[in-house]
Amino acid sequence: MSQARPSSIREIATKLGVSTATVSNALRGTGRVSSGLAEQIRLEADRLGYVPDHTARALRTGKSNTVGLLVPNIGQPLFPAFAQAIERAAKRRGLAVLIGDSQGDPQQQDFEIRNMVARGVDALIVIPTRGTTITQADVPIAVIDSAATTGNIAASDHREGGRLIARHLLALGHERLLILAGPENSLVARERVEGMCEVFRQAGVEPALQHSDATFEAGSILGRELDLRHFTACAAAYDALAIGFAIAVKERGCSIPEDMSLTGFDDLMWAQIVSPPLTTVRQDLEAVANHALAFVAGETGTSGIFPTKLVVRQSTARPSAFAKGGKHAE
Amino acid sequence: MSQARPSSIREIATKLGVSTATVSNALRGTGRVSSGLAEQIRLEADRLGYVPDHTARALRTGKSNTVGLLVPNIGQPLFPAFAQAIERAAKRRGLAVLIGDSQGDPQQQDFEIRNMVARGVDALIVIPTRGTTITQADVPIAVIDSAATTGNIAASDHREGGRLIARHLLALGHERLLILAGPENSLVARERVEGMCEVFRQAGVEPALQHSDATFEAGSILGRELDLRHFTACAAAYDALAIGFAIAVKERGCSIPEDMSLTGFDDLMWAQIVSPPLTTVRQDLEAVANHALAFVAGETGTSGIFPTKLVVRQSTARPSAFAKGGKHAE
DNA sequence: CTGTTAGCGCGTTCAA
DNA sequence: TTGAACGCGCTAACAG
């Protein structure tokens, strides 16, 4: 249907008997071209369905108008949400997004970074795989991780999010707390947990910490194996963890929130569809994404920390301990 | 840390007193270069950390080794899963993936296609937004939709998937069926539903069809509003629909699978975490993705239809009608 | 058989 | 407004 050779700037130039430079100028509004001629050129370009070749332009200008986005694992539901936010922020700036998945592997991550730079991305947005630091590359990099990460550029205020959760649970009257703290080497998880602990300790409450992967499965295992009798509430550092935990403890006859309150973190889509819907903390992904893009676009030179929001649903309630004297089902 | 100007082929050439052509030949193993010289060149390239400039190479060769992936909405959980599969398949072939989201908007979709072509992608993988046809572009396009779509290149056998569901429900003894058929203009949904209906009708069962969006919310509304008394089982064309439905009917006191069996379609991650875990059909995303890539890479010229798999979980059971005479709770 | 020269591709940019 | 150089890797034609 369409010609194999898309028309070039030269074709237009020849047809109108002008130079390629003039066409280039006219089409981009740069330089000085008489308005009449500019109009003709635009018309002819339209007629030919001319589309500038990004590749050639990139070669000449050194700008590809493409950013690379590197996520740790796009299979985990938070990252598609991030990717979507970043894609939107990029589109607003006329940038395309080259996506890569490090699949949880630091080597893969390094490889992808190099690869993307070689492919001429103007900048990189990296959500680092746990426990890794980003090696400087030849392009601006915006790291999205935790405020504590060296070189972090955009992040949610995970620590404050942890505080929100803790205050919520304290306000409900919980004093015997289990924290599903996630992986020990995750800075994000650490921030979340420290935020919680800080508030709990100020209230004279010492929570029990339990580390694990950040997955649904890990939560499920903990829910099956932990001794729940000592706790009236459980705060997880990730929704996935909380959801896995919820399902496992329900099978043991522990009902949420009657026997135990439960909170997550991230407000994944799941959080509202599990039963009971999960009280959790939502990140402002749009804001984080936008700041990351603004940074690599040179619009700002500072890093941004963005507030999170407590989302209260039905998985938290006052402890039944008040009524039942601390006994749990089973 | 690193020099701003990545070293070029010329730099190596100058340093070794040879021509750029020789360097190019040596580095890519083409042409004739004595093995000794080739080795030296490779060493020097290594020492300088030389990385060929993809942009320049792309301009000269007309190949960018990049494919564009266009999804309808990356917020919907099936598409990240697809994206991941496609990214893997692309990586195996040394291709990078430029990702775009049409956000359910046909115009956006058109724009993205043009944009990606202008950016020099070698090929496009498009999962079309509902009810749209892909306009031919100047690069190979692999459309992933339904076997019935004109120009479809890779798809799961949605129709057979529908048959699997129907046979499963029939085998359990269900004869009064509700089908949540999804959007009327979705070819994928239509295939799934037709597969079901075909089997049901052969068994002399006429299911009731209910169209709606493919979303969790739509399922939820249907679950609240439909009159359930006539049905012992409900088969949804999408997991999201089934899950929304499940939660709504549970609130009405209808329990699954005791009062009503329920099936979904796609085997999203959610399907196993809702309660009860959902009986559904799983697509072989890897196979579909791989075929799409194989097609645009010219490895195959045919379209591929890939089998789906029934995943039986706890949302389906024999109808209680046998025991209770067809009465439902409420 | 080994290596070089010259110029391509295409939009941008600068001196004229 | 323009001609010509430019960016950088690739490649056909050519020379040693």
XYZ file of C-alpha atoms in Angstrom, chain A residues 2-330:
329
model
C 2.604 2.520 1.015
C 5.827 3.200 -0.790
C 8.817 1.428 0.583
C 10.923 4.612 0.603
C 9.360 7.196 2.796
C 9.916 10.569 1.226
C 12.936 12.477 2.368
C 13.669 16.101 2.849
C 15.592 15.986 -0.404
C 12.574 14.873 -2.353
C 10.629 17.882 -1.218
C 13.564 20.147 -1.916
C 13.955 18.893 -5.462
C 10.271 19.096 -6.218
C 10.119 22.703 -5.116
C 13.487 23.668 -6.489
C 14.841 24.774 -3.127
C 17.587 23.481 -0.905
C 17.263 20.846 1.733
C 18.341 23.372 4.309
C 15.383 25.566 3.500
C 13.020 22.654 3.770
C 14.499 21.701 7.100
C 14.190 25.249 8.347
C 10.663 25.698 7.069
C 9.435 22.469 8.600
C 10.878 23.196 11.986
C 10.249 26.908 12.090
C 13.922 27.617 12.604
C 16.005 30.029 10.619
C 14.499 32.525 8.274
C 12.258 31.319 5.521
C 9.710 33.537 3.796
C 6.279 32.616 5.041
C 4.959 31.978 1.547
C 7.678 29.487 0.770
C 7.353 27.890 4.168
C 3.676 27.320 3.506
C 4.381 25.695 0.140
C 6.941 23.457 1.696
C 4.578 22.394 4.420
C 1.922 21.606 1.845
C 4.252 19.528 -0.245
C 5.506 17.704 2.814
C 1.952 16.888 3.734
C 1.120 15.734 0.248
C 4.069 13.378 0.264
C 3.316 12.176 3.750
C 6.768 13.210 4.790
C 7.880 12.104 8.234
C 11.332 13.111 9.415
C 13.639 10.194 10.003
C 14.352 10.122 13.719
C 17.456 8.070 13.153
C 19.139 10.571 10.894
C 18.104 13.415 13.105
C 19.458 11.585 16.116
C 22.767 10.996 14.422
C 23.164 14.642 13.600
C 21.892 16.146 16.835
C 23.089 13.510 19.221
C 19.611 13.441 20.746
C 17.353 10.473 20.189
C 14.433 11.772 22.203
C 14.264 8.365 23.747
C 14.668 7.417 27.358
C 15.458 3.972 28.633
C 13.374 2.574 31.452
C 14.803 -0.262 33.428
C 12.581 -2.116 35.846
C 13.590 -4.958 38.174
C 10.792 -7.251 37.105
C 7.826 -6.200 35.088
C 5.961 -9.256 36.257
C 5.549 -7.692 39.673
C 2.454 -5.575 39.542
C 3.899 -2.368 40.904
C 6.245 -1.969 37.979
C 3.762 -1.949 35.146
C 1.984 0.779 37.064
C 5.253 2.669 37.240
C 5.976 2.015 33.613
C 2.634 3.428 32.665
C 3.217 6.569 34.691
C 6.637 7.009 33.163
C 5.381 6.440 29.680
C 2.823 9.164 30.192
C 5.361 11.565 31.611
C 7.683 10.800 28.716
C 4.995 11.294 26.125
C 4.218 14.712 27.499
C 7.796 15.625 26.673
C 7.785 14.004 23.260
C 10.019 11.197 24.400
C 9.699 7.530 23.600
C 10.450 4.821 26.112
C 12.775 1.922 25.520
C 11.917 -0.648 28.137
C 14.133 -3.214 29.736
C 13.664 -5.751 32.472
C 16.605 -6.696 34.639
C 14.702 -9.723 35.903
C 16.114 -9.284 39.347
C 19.628 -9.878 38.108
C 22.298 -7.227 38.747
C 24.356 -8.407 35.786
C 21.366 -8.170 33.561
C 20.826 -4.693 34.897
C 24.361 -3.638 34.019
C 24.058 -5.151 30.605
C 20.796 -3.369 29.934
C 22.206 -0.046 30.991
C 25.133 -0.395 28.642
C 22.930 -1.641 25.879
C 20.539 1.238 26.176
C 23.307 3.785 26.235
C 24.774 2.220 23.122
C 21.373 2.475 21.535
C 21.515 6.153 22.045
C 18.975 6.833 24.736
C 19.239 10.378 25.974
C 18.675 9.345 29.537
C 17.879 6.430 31.772
C 15.248 5.909 34.394
C 16.281 3.021 36.589
C 14.352 1.309 39.299
C 17.247 -0.680 40.685
C 17.167 -4.335 41.417
C 17.413 -4.879 45.121
C 20.745 -4.318 46.710
C 22.419 -2.811 43.667
C 23.959 0.559 43.029
C 23.846 2.111 39.625
C 27.192 2.536 37.937
C 27.472 5.916 36.330
C 26.836 5.868 32.615
C 27.358 8.433 29.900
C 23.834 9.751 30.084
C 21.785 11.315 32.840
C 20.290 8.672 35.075
C 17.330 9.072 37.361
C 17.271 6.394 39.990
C 13.928 5.664 41.544
C 14.394 3.811 44.779
C 14.309 5.062 48.328
C 15.299 8.411 49.729
C 18.206 6.637 51.406
C 19.718 5.327 48.194
C 22.870 7.074 47.079
C 22.067 8.905 43.918
C 18.359 8.510 44.293
C 16.497 11.087 42.289
C 12.844 10.407 42.770
C 11.073 8.382 45.388
C 8.016 8.173 47.514
C 8.394 8.946 51.151
C 8.339 5.360 52.243
C 9.340 6.202 55.770
C 6.437 8.560 56.236
C 4.203 5.929 54.682
C 5.365 3.548 57.389
C 4.528 6.150 59.988
C 1.038 6.561 58.577
C 0.416 2.871 58.910
C 1.777 2.746 62.434
C -0.263 5.717 63.586
C -3.368 4.197 62.087
C -2.837 0.941 63.931
C -2.005 2.679 67.184
C -5.094 4.844 66.878
C -7.164 1.692 66.569
C -5.652 0.454 69.810
C -3.181 -2.161 68.603
C -0.171 -2.750 70.790
C 0.992 -6.218 69.876
C 2.414 -5.995 66.420
C 3.932 -8.203 63.819
C 5.780 -6.563 60.953
C 6.359 -8.477 57.745
C 9.462 -6.516 56.921
C 10.322 -7.851 53.487
C 13.868 -8.398 52.250
C 16.668 -7.198 54.471
C 18.653 -5.754 51.596
C 15.847 -3.648 50.190
C 16.260 -0.018 51.075
C 12.645 0.679 50.269
C 11.470 -2.009 52.649
C 13.853 -0.806 55.303
C 12.516 2.738 55.080
C 8.970 1.545 55.355
C 9.718 -0.620 58.339
C 11.802 1.990 60.105
C 8.999 4.481 59.706
C 6.646 2.062 61.377
C 9.034 1.131 64.163
C 9.817 4.727 64.919
C 6.191 5.515 65.669
C 5.548 2.286 67.507
C 8.535 2.766 69.765
C 7.559 6.309 70.557
C 4.336 4.819 71.807
C 6.224 2.288 73.866
C 5.351 -0.597 71.577
C 8.044 -2.978 70.382
C 6.939 -4.783 67.226
C 8.225 -8.193 66.166
C 10.037 -8.165 62.826
C 9.926 -10.955 60.311
C 12.026 -10.743 57.132
C 11.265 -12.536 53.896
C 10.942 -12.037 50.163
C 8.461 -9.460 49.005
C 6.289 -12.006 47.281
C 2.828 -13.384 47.613
C 4.313 -16.820 48.217
C 6.549 -15.630 51.029
C 3.559 -14.020 52.711
C 1.658 -17.196 52.303
C 4.359 -19.255 53.972
C 4.622 -16.853 56.883
C 0.877 -16.920 57.278
C 0.948 -20.678 57.545
C 3.909 -20.986 59.871
C 4.031 -18.076 62.266
C 2.602 -18.250 65.718
C -0.096 -15.613 65.620
C -1.301 -15.743 69.173
C 0.786 -12.841 70.347
C -0.413 -10.336 67.812
C -3.476 -8.230 67.229
C -2.192 -6.658 64.061
C 0.220 -7.340 61.250
C 1.778 -4.671 59.058
C 3.401 -5.825 55.855
C 5.958 -3.867 53.870
C 4.319 -4.919 50.616
C 0.778 -5.631 49.487
C 1.813 -8.910 47.940
C 3.181 -10.055 51.257
C 0.035 -8.981 53.052
C -2.233 -10.694 50.590
C -0.346 -13.969 50.727
C -0.411 -13.741 54.485
C -4.131 -12.989 54.554
C -5.060 -15.990 52.521
C -2.895 -18.328 54.555
C -4.124 -17.183 57.950
C -7.727 -17.324 56.813
C -7.220 -20.987 56.069
C -6.094 -21.404 59.640
C -9.359 -19.946 60.827
C -7.990 -16.547 61.719
C -10.299 -13.929 60.331
C -9.329 -10.449 59.309
C -9.888 -7.940 60.796
C -11.780 -9.604 63.669
C -8.901 -11.710 64.945
C -6.121 -9.669 63.458
C -5.815 -6.422 61.584
C -3.638 -6.410 58.479
C -2.046 -3.698 56.382
C -0.151 -3.710 53.119
C 1.899 -1.220 51.196
C 1.633 0.087 47.604
C -2.084 -0.135 46.948
C -1.801 -2.550 44.083
C -4.977 -3.235 42.214
C -5.272 -6.444 44.206
C -5.475 -4.589 47.452
C -9.043 -3.646 46.794
C -10.207 -6.949 45.445
C -9.001 -9.273 48.134
C -11.385 -9.846 50.933
C -11.377 -7.984 53.092
C -10.102 -5.067 51.020
C -6.718 -4.097 52.307
C -5.779 -1.019 54.272
C -2.565 0.130 52.656
C -0.436 3.062 51.552
C -0.543 4.465 48.065
C 2.414 5.980 46.280
C 1.925 8.903 43.955
C 3.454 7.192 40.948
C 2.613 10.019 38.571
C 4.507 12.496 40.692
C 7.527 10.253 41.065
C 7.563 9.451 37.365
C 7.180 13.059 36.424
C 10.007 14.147 38.644
C 12.288 11.494 37.245
C 11.549 12.700 33.729
C 11.942 16.316 34.738
C 15.332 15.485 36.163
C 16.705 13.753 33.131
C 15.219 16.487 30.965
C 17.267 18.961 32.930
C 14.227 20.762 34.271
C 15.360 20.205 37.823
C 18.595 19.293 39.483
C 17.306 18.158 42.811
C 15.890 14.911 43.970
C 12.252 14.722 44.908
C 10.547 12.863 47.709
C 6.831 12.561 47.338
C 4.162 12.067 49.962
C 2.225 8.854 50.226
C -1.361 8.400 51.237
C -2.982 6.098 53.745
C -5.880 4.199 52.218
C -8.089 2.765 54.899
C -10.197 -0.210 53.909
C -11.704 -3.109 55.798
C -8.674 -5.120 56.825
C -8.072 -3.012 59.907
C -10.291 -2.610 62.947
C -10.030 -2.215 66.699
C -8.409 -5.250 68.274
C -10.890 -7.818 69.486
C -8.463 -8.264 72.368
C -10.488 -5.618 74.128
C -13.485 -7.870 74.031
C -11.999 -11.335 73.959
C -9.002 -10.947 76.228
C -6.420 -11.600 73.553
C -7.485 -15.081 72.475
C -7.330 -16.027 68.844
C -9.250 -18.535 66.890
C -7.457 -21.867 66.802
